[in-house]
XYZ file of C-alpha atoms in Angstrom:
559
model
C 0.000 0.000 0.000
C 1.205 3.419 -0.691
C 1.360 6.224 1.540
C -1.274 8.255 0.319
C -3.337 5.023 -0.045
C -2.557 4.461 3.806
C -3.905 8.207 4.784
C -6.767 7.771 2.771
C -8.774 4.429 3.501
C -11.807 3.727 1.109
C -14.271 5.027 4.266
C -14.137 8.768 4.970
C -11.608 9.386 8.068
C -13.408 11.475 11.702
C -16.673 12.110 9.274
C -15.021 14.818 7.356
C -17.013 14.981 3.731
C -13.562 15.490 2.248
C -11.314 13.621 3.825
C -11.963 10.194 1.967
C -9.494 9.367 -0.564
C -12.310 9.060 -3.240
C -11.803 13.021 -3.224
C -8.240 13.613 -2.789
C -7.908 10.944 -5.825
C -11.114 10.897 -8.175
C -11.314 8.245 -10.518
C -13.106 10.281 -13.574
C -16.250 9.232 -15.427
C -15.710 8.089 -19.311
C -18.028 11.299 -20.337
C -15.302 13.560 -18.316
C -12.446 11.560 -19.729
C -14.398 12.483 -23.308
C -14.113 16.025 -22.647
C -10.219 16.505 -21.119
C -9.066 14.582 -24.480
C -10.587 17.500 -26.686
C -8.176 19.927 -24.674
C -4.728 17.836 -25.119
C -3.713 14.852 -27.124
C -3.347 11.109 -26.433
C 0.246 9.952 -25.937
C 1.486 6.262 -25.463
C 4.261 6.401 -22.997
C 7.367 3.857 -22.727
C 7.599 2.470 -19.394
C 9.857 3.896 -17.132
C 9.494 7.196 -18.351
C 10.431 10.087 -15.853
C 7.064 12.669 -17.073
C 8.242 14.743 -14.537
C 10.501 15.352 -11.671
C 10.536 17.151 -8.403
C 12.401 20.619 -9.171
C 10.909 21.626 -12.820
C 8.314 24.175 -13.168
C 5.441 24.695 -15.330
C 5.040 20.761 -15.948
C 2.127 18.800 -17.921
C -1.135 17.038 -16.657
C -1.971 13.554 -17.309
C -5.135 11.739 -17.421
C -4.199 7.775 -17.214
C -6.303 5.949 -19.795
C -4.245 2.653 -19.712
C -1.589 1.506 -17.309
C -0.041 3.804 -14.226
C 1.538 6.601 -13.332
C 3.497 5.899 -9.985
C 3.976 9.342 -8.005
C 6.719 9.259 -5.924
C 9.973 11.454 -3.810
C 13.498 11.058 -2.823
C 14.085 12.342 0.515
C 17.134 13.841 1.893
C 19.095 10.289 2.113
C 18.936 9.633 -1.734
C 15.764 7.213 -0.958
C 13.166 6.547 -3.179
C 9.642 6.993 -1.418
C 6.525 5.547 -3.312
C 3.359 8.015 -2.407
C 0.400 6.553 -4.568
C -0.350 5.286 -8.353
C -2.794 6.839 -10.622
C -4.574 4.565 -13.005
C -7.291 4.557 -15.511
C -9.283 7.738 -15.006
C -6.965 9.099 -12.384
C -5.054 12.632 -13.125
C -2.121 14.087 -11.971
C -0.678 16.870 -10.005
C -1.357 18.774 -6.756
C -1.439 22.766 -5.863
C 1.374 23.422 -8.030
C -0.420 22.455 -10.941
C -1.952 26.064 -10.125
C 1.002 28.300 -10.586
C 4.889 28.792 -11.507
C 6.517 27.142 -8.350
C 8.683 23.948 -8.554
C 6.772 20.753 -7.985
C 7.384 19.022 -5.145
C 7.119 15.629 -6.453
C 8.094 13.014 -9.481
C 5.951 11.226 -11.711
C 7.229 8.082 -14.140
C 5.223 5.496 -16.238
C 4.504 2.375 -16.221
C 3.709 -0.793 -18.640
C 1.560 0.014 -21.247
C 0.546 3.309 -20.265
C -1.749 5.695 -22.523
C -2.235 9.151 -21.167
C -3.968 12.477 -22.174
C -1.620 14.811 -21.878
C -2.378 18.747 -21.721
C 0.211 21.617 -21.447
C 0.261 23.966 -18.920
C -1.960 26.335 -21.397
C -4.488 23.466 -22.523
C -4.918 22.939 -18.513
C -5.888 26.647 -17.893
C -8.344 26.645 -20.846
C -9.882 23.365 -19.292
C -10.216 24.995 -15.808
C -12.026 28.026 -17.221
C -14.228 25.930 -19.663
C -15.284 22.865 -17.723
C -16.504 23.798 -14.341
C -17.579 20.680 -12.547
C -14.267 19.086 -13.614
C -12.383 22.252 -12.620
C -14.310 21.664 -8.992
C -12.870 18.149 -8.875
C -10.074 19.181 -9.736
C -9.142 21.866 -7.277
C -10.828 20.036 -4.564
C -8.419 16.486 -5.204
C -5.095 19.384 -5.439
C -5.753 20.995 -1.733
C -6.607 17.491 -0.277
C -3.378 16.334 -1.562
C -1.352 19.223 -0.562
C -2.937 18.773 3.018
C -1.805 15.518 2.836
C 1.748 16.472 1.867
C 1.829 18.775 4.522
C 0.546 17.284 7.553
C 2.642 13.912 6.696
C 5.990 16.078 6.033
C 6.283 14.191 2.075
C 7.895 16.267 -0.754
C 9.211 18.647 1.544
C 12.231 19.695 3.953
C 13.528 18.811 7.283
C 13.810 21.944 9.713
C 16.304 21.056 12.231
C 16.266 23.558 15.383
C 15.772 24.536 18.449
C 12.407 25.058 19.201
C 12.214 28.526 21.377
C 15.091 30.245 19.010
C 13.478 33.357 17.111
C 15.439 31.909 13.626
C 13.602 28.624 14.058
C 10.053 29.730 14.412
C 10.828 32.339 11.567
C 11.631 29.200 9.341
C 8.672 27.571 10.885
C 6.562 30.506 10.557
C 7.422 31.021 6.795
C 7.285 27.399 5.439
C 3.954 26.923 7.527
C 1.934 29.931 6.315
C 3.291 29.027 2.716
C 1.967 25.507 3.126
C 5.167 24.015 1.994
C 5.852 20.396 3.684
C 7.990 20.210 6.208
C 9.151 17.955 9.249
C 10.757 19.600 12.222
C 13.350 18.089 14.115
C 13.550 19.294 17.743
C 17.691 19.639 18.740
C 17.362 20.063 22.010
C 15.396 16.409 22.295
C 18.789 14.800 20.613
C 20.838 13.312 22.866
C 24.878 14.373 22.392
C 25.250 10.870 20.839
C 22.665 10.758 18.901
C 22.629 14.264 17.990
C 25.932 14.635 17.106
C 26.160 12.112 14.626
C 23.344 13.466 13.106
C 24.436 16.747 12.963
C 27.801 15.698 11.601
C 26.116 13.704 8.930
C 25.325 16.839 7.364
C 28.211 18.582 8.426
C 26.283 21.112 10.575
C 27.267 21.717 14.160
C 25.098 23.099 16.868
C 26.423 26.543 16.661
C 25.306 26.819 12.812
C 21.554 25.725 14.060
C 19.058 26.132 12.393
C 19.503 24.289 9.325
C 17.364 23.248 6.795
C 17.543 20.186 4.702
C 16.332 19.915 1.433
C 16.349 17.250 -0.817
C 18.438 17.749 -3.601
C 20.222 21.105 -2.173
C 22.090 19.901 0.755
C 21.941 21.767 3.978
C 21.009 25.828 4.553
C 22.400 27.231 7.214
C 19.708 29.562 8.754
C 18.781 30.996 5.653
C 17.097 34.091 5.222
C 13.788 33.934 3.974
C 14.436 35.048 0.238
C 16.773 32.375 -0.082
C 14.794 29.514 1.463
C 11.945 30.677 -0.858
C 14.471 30.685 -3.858
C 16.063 27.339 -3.487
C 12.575 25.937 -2.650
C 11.426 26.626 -5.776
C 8.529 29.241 -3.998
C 9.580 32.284 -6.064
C 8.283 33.141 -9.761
C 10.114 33.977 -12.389
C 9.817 37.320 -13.647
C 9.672 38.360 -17.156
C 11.061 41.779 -17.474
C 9.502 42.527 -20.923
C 5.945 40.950 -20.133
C 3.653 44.240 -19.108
C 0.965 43.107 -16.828
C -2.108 44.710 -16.581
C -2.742 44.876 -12.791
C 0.473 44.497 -10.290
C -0.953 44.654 -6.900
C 1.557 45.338 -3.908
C 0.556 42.855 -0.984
C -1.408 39.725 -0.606
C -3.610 40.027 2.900
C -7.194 40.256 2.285
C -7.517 42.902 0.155
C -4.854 42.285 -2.031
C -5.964 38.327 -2.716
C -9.361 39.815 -3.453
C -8.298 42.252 -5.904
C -6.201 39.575 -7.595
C -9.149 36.727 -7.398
C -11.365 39.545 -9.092
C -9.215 41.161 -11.385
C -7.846 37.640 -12.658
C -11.446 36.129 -13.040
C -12.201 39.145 -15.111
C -9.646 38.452 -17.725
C -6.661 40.805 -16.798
C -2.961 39.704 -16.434
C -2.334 39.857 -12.767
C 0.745 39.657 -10.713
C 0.620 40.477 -6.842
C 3.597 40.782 -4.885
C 3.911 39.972 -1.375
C 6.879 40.189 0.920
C 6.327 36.658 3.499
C 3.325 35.030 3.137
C -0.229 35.488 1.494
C -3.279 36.739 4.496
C -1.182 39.814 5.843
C -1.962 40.527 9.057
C -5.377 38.427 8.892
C -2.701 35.491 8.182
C -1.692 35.287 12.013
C -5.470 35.385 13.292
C -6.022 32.128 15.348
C -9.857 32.608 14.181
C -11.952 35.045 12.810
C -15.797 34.349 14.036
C -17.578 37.080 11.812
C -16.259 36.977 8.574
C -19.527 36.613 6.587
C -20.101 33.056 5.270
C -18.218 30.864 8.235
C -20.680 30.336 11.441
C -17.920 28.856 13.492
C -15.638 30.763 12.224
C -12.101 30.270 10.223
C -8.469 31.010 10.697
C -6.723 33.950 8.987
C -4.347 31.257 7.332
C -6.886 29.253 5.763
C -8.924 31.659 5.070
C -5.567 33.126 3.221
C -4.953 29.835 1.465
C -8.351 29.683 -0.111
C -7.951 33.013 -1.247
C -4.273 32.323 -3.121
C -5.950 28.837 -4.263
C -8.858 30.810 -5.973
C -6.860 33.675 -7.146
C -4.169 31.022 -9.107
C -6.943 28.870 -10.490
C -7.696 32.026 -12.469
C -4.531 32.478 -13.914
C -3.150 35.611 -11.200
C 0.189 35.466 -10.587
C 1.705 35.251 -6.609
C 5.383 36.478 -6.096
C 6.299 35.892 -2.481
C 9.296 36.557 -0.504
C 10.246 39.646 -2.295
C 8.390 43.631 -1.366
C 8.411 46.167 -3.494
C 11.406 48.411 -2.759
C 10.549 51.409 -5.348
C 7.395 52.681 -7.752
C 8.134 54.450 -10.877
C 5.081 56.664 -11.652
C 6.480 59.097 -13.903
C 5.595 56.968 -17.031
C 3.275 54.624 -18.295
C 3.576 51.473 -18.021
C 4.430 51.690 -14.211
C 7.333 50.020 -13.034
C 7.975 48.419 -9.647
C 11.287 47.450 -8.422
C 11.869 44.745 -6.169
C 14.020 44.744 -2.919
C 16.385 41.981 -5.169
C 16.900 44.561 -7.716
C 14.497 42.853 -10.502
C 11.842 45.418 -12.210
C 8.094 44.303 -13.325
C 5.796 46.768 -15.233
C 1.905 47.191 -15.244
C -0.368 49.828 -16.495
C -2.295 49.825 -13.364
C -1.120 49.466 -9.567
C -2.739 48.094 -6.577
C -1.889 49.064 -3.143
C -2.737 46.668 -0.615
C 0.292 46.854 1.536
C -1.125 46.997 4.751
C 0.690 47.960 7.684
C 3.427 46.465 10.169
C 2.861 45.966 13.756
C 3.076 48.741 16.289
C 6.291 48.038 18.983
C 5.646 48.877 22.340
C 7.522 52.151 23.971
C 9.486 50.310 26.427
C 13.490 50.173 26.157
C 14.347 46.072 25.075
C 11.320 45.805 23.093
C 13.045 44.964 19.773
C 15.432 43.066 21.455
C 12.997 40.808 22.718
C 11.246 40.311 19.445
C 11.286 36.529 18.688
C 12.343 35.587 22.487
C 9.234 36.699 24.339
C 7.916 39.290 22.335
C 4.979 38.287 19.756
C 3.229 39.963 17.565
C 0.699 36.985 15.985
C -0.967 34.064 18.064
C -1.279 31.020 15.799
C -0.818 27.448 17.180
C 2.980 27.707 16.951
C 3.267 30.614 19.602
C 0.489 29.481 21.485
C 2.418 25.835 21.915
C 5.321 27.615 23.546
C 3.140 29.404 25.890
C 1.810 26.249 27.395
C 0.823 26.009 30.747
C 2.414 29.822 31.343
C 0.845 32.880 32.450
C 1.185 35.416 29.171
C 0.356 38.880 28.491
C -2.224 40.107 25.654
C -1.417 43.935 24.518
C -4.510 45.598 22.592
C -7.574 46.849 22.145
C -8.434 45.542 19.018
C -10.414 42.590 17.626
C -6.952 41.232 16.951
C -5.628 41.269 20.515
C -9.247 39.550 21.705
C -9.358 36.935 19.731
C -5.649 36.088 20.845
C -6.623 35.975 24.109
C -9.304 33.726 23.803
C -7.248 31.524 21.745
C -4.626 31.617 24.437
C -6.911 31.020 27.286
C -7.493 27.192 26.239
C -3.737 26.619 26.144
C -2.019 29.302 28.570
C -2.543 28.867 32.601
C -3.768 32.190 32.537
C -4.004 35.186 29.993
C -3.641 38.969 31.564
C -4.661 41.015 29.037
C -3.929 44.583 29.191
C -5.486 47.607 27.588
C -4.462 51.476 27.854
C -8.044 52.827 27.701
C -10.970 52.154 30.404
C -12.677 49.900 28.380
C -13.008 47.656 25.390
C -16.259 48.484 24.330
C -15.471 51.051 21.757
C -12.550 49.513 19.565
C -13.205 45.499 20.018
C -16.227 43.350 18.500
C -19.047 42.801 21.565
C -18.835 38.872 20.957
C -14.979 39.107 21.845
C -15.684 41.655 25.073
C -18.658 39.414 26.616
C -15.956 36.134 26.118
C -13.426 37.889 27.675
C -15.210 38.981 30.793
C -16.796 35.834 31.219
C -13.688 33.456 31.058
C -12.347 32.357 34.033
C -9.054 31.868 32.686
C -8.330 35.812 31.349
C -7.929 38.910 33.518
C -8.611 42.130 31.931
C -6.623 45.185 32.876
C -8.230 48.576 32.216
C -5.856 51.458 32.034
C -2.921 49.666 31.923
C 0.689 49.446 30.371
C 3.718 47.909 29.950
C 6.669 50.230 31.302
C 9.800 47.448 31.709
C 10.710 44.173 29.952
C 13.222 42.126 31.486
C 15.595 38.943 30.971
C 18.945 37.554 29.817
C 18.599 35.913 26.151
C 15.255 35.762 26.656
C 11.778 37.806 28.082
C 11.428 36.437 32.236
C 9.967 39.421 33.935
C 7.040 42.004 33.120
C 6.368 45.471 34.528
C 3.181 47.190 33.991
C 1.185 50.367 35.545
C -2.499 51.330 36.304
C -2.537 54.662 36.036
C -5.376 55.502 38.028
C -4.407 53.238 40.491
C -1.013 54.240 40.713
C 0.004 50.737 40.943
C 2.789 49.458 39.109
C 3.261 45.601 39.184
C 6.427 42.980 38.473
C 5.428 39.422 36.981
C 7.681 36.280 35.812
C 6.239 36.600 32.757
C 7.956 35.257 29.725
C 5.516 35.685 26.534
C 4.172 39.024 26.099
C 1.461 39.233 22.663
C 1.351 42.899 21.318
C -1.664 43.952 18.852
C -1.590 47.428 19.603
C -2.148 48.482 15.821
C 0.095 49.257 13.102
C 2.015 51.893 10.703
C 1.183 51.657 7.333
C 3.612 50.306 4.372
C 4.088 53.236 2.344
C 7.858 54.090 2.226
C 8.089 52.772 -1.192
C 5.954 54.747 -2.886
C 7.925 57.585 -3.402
C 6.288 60.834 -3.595
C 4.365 58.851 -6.131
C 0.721 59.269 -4.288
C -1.154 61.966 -1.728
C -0.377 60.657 2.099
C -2.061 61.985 5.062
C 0.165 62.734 7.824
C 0.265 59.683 9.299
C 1.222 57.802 6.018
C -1.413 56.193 4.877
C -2.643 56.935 1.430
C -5.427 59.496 0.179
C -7.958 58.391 -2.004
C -11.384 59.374 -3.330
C -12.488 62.323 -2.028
C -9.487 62.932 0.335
C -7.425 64.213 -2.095
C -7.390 67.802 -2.052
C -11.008 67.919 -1.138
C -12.019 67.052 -4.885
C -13.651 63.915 -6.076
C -11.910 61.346 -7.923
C -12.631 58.561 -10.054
C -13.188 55.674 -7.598
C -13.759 55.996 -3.497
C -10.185 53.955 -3.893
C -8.648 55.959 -6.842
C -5.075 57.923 -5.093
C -4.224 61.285 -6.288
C -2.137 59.650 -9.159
C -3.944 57.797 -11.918
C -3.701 54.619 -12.524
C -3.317 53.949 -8.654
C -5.828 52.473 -6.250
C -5.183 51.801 -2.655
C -7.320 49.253 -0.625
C -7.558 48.075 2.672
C -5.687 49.024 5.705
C -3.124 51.303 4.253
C -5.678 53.696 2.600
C -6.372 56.529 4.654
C -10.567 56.228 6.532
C -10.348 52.217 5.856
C -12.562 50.461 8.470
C -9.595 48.153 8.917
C -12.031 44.946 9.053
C -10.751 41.672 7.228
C -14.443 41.846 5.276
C -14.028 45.176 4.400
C -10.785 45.216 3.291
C -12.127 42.195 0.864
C -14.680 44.252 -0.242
C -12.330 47.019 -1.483
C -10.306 44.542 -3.166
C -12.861 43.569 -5.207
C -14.831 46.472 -5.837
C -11.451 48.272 -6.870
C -11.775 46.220 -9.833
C -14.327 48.189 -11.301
C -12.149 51.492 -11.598
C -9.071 49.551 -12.947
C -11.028 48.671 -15.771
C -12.248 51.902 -16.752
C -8.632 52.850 -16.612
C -7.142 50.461 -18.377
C -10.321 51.129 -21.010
C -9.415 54.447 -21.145
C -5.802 53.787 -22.007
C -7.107 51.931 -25.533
């Protein structure tokens, strides 16, 4: 039995609709097997033919009509490791059938094998033209890439240790990327055993982290642009193509844009500097986001978004921000922080904003050693059992304590006004005062962080008590709001004097275009960086998408 056949048994798995393997591998009906051969062409195959192998880009899909196709990855020891066998009616491919990136696995023939084979073009044409096998399609690629990722196959090995800040930023990219990955806890090694593993790969502890990647040796903590370049996880830029939509930043407003403005027909590239969902990527769970009762986390909520945005042909550089804009000509062009230049006749900006840093002296130092600013399940497993500290007034800080609260001994979470009332959603106020397991400090701040390599004491002060307070306190969560992203721009568009961009009828008190036209046409802004934005996850999707509307009058109006 194969892997994949192993994690998907015949019966559906904890009653989960999608979670048989029927879904994750369809076996297509011969009226559906009718239609794909009218978009490619039928190819015998001699056995033992590599189709495709981990590492390339831009590959085929095949439709088995006789025969197999076995589907299958060499990890890091030079070890073949069979994953599962398409047959008659089986297809395949997995998300990276959607986009650009390198594939993560290979694919060879078998005895007497007959495929359909359609190019990367002929698969986008059947997408867009055949919408119940599109469905089944896209449904069987994120089951698999679940798959991948929860059993660690196709991917990397992340060797750490596991409360270092350069670990959990490895972690924290490959994770919200949904790239596989195992992680291999150093401090749980034993010198023996450690040590010869270590040496193996001629890494010592000192030169921790390390990732291991098949086919590309050992990284020594690697920055994040090149972990994303060896990985395969960057496009490829064409300097001459001219796109007609580049839009700067992939949280919710920015995916929107790109799902809309793709669907619609025009040649979309976004750019985004770690991982698509922006801020919304680090919510533990957002509970009113119209369309999810119980509610959905920022990151899967972001991966849907990128899933649907690729599956209509938009582009999604990450790992690389936009360092410059060029606005004094048309096309527009947009330099990237590795010096490589993209043009479009029409620019998004959904850059966001970075977190806010507390005012206390150590605060940066602490950043990645006590100091958080998201609260997904990898922070929240190092707070544990621990008291912790929740900084904010914001929807964003209450639904990180409440996420907390079912891990953490005890969540204090403090707030500089007298209430929460006015800035935080009423369903995250009434949880908070009800739960037994968070404290909530009106009035409050933090005035001293303290520790060694690492956060171990917390001062704070009511100031209308007067009462200033020491705790052993080593995880401190601060949501205290952010500055917007718009360095880059340049002089290009109207800011207001906090930074954050002018548009519609802010710009010298005359009416523009679009509510989400800037001062310079041609340029939109949307969601939290534009100046007035409600700074909701729904409403920033609802820019993105609406801003649609006025880039195609533009781009109309350029002929």
């Amino acid at each position: 039995m194969s892997s994949f056949q192993a994690l998907y048994p015949a019966s559906h798995e904890s009653g989960h609709p999608l979670s048989g393997r029927a879904h994750a591998f369809p076996r297509l009906s011969e009226e559906m097997i009718q239609r794909i051969g009218g978009y490619g062409r039928v190819q015998r195959v001699d056995a033992q033919t590599l189709l495709y192998e981990r590492g390339q880009r831009t590959v085929d899909f095949f439709l088995v009509l006789t025969g197999h196709i076995d589907i299958f990855e060499v990890d890091s020891q030079g070890e073949v490791l069979a994953i599962t066998q398409h047959t008659r009616g089986q297809f395949t491919g997995e998300l990276d059938l959607l986009n650009h990136r390198e594939v993560l696995v290979s694919g060879r023939a078998g005895d007497h094998t007959e495929v359909v084979r359609l190019q990367r073009g002929e698969f986008r044409q059947l997408l867009s033209s055949e919408p119940d096998i599109a469905e089944l399609i896209t449904r069987a690629y994120i089951l698999r890439r679940v798959s991948l990722v929860q059993h660690g196959l196709g991917g990397v090995t992340l060797i750490g240790h596991p409360h270092d800040p350069e670990t959990m930023r490895l972690q924290n990219f490959l994770t919200r990327n949904g790239y596989p990955h195992n992680v291999l806890d150093s401090s749980h090694l034993t010198d023996e055993v450690g040590g010869n593993a270590l040496a193996s790969f001629g890494v010592s502890d000192q030169q921790l982290p390390v990732v291991v990647t098949p086919g590309h040796g050992v990284l020594r903590n690697p920055s994040t642009a090149v972990l994303a370049d060896t990985l395969g996880l960057t496009e490829q830029m064409d300097s001459k193509k001219i796109y007609d939509v580049a839009i700067v930043g992939a949280g919710p407003g920015g995916l929107a844009a790109a799902v809309y403005a793709a669907s619609e027909g025009l040649s979309t590239i976004a750019i985004e500097g770690l991982a698509p969902g922006g801020q919304a990527g680090t919510s533990s769970k957002i509970e009113n986001y119209l369309g999810f009762p119980n509610g959905i986390s920022g990151q899967a909520l972001a991966n849907r978004a990128q899933i649907q945005a690729q599956k209509f042909g938009a582009r999604l550089a990450i790992s690389r921000s936009v360092a410059s804009l060029d606005c004094d000509e048309s096309p527009f062009r947009l330099q990237l922080d590795d010096g490589q230049w993209l043009s479009a006749r029409s620019v998004i900006i959904a850059s966001g904003a970075r977190y806010r840093r507390l005012g206390v002296t150590d605060c940066a130092g602490f950043e990645g050693h006590g100091i958080y600013y998201a609260a997904t399940a990898m922070e929240a497993n190092l707070s544990r059992d621990q008291e912790v500290i929740v900084v904010g007034g914001g929807n964003s800080a209450g639904q990180a304590s409440v996420f907390l609260s079912r891990v953490a001994r005890h969540v204090h979470h403090l707030v500089r006004g007298p209430t929460l009332s006015g800035t935080m959603s009423d369903y995250l106020v009434q949880r908070i005062k009800h739960s037994s397991r968070i404290t909530l400090h009106t009035n409050t701040s933090i005035v001293a962080l303290e520790g060694g390599g690492s956060l171990e004491w917390v001062s704070w002060r009511d100031e209308v008590r007067e009462l200033q307070e020491r705790l052993p306190i080593a995880h401190v969560f601060v949501m205290i709001g952010a500055e917007p992203n718009t360095e880059w721009l340049r002089q290009c568009v109207a800011l207001d004097v906090n930074g954050f961009v002018l548009t519609g009828a802010r710009v010298d008190g005359e009416p523009l275009s679009s509510l989400y036209a800037t001062s310079k046409p041609g340029i939109y802004a949307v969601g939290d960086v534009r100046a007035g934005s409600v700074k909701r996850v729904a409403s920033s999707v609802g820019e993105g998408s609406v801003v649609v509307q006025a880039v195609h009058q533009f781009l109309a109006g350029l002929g």
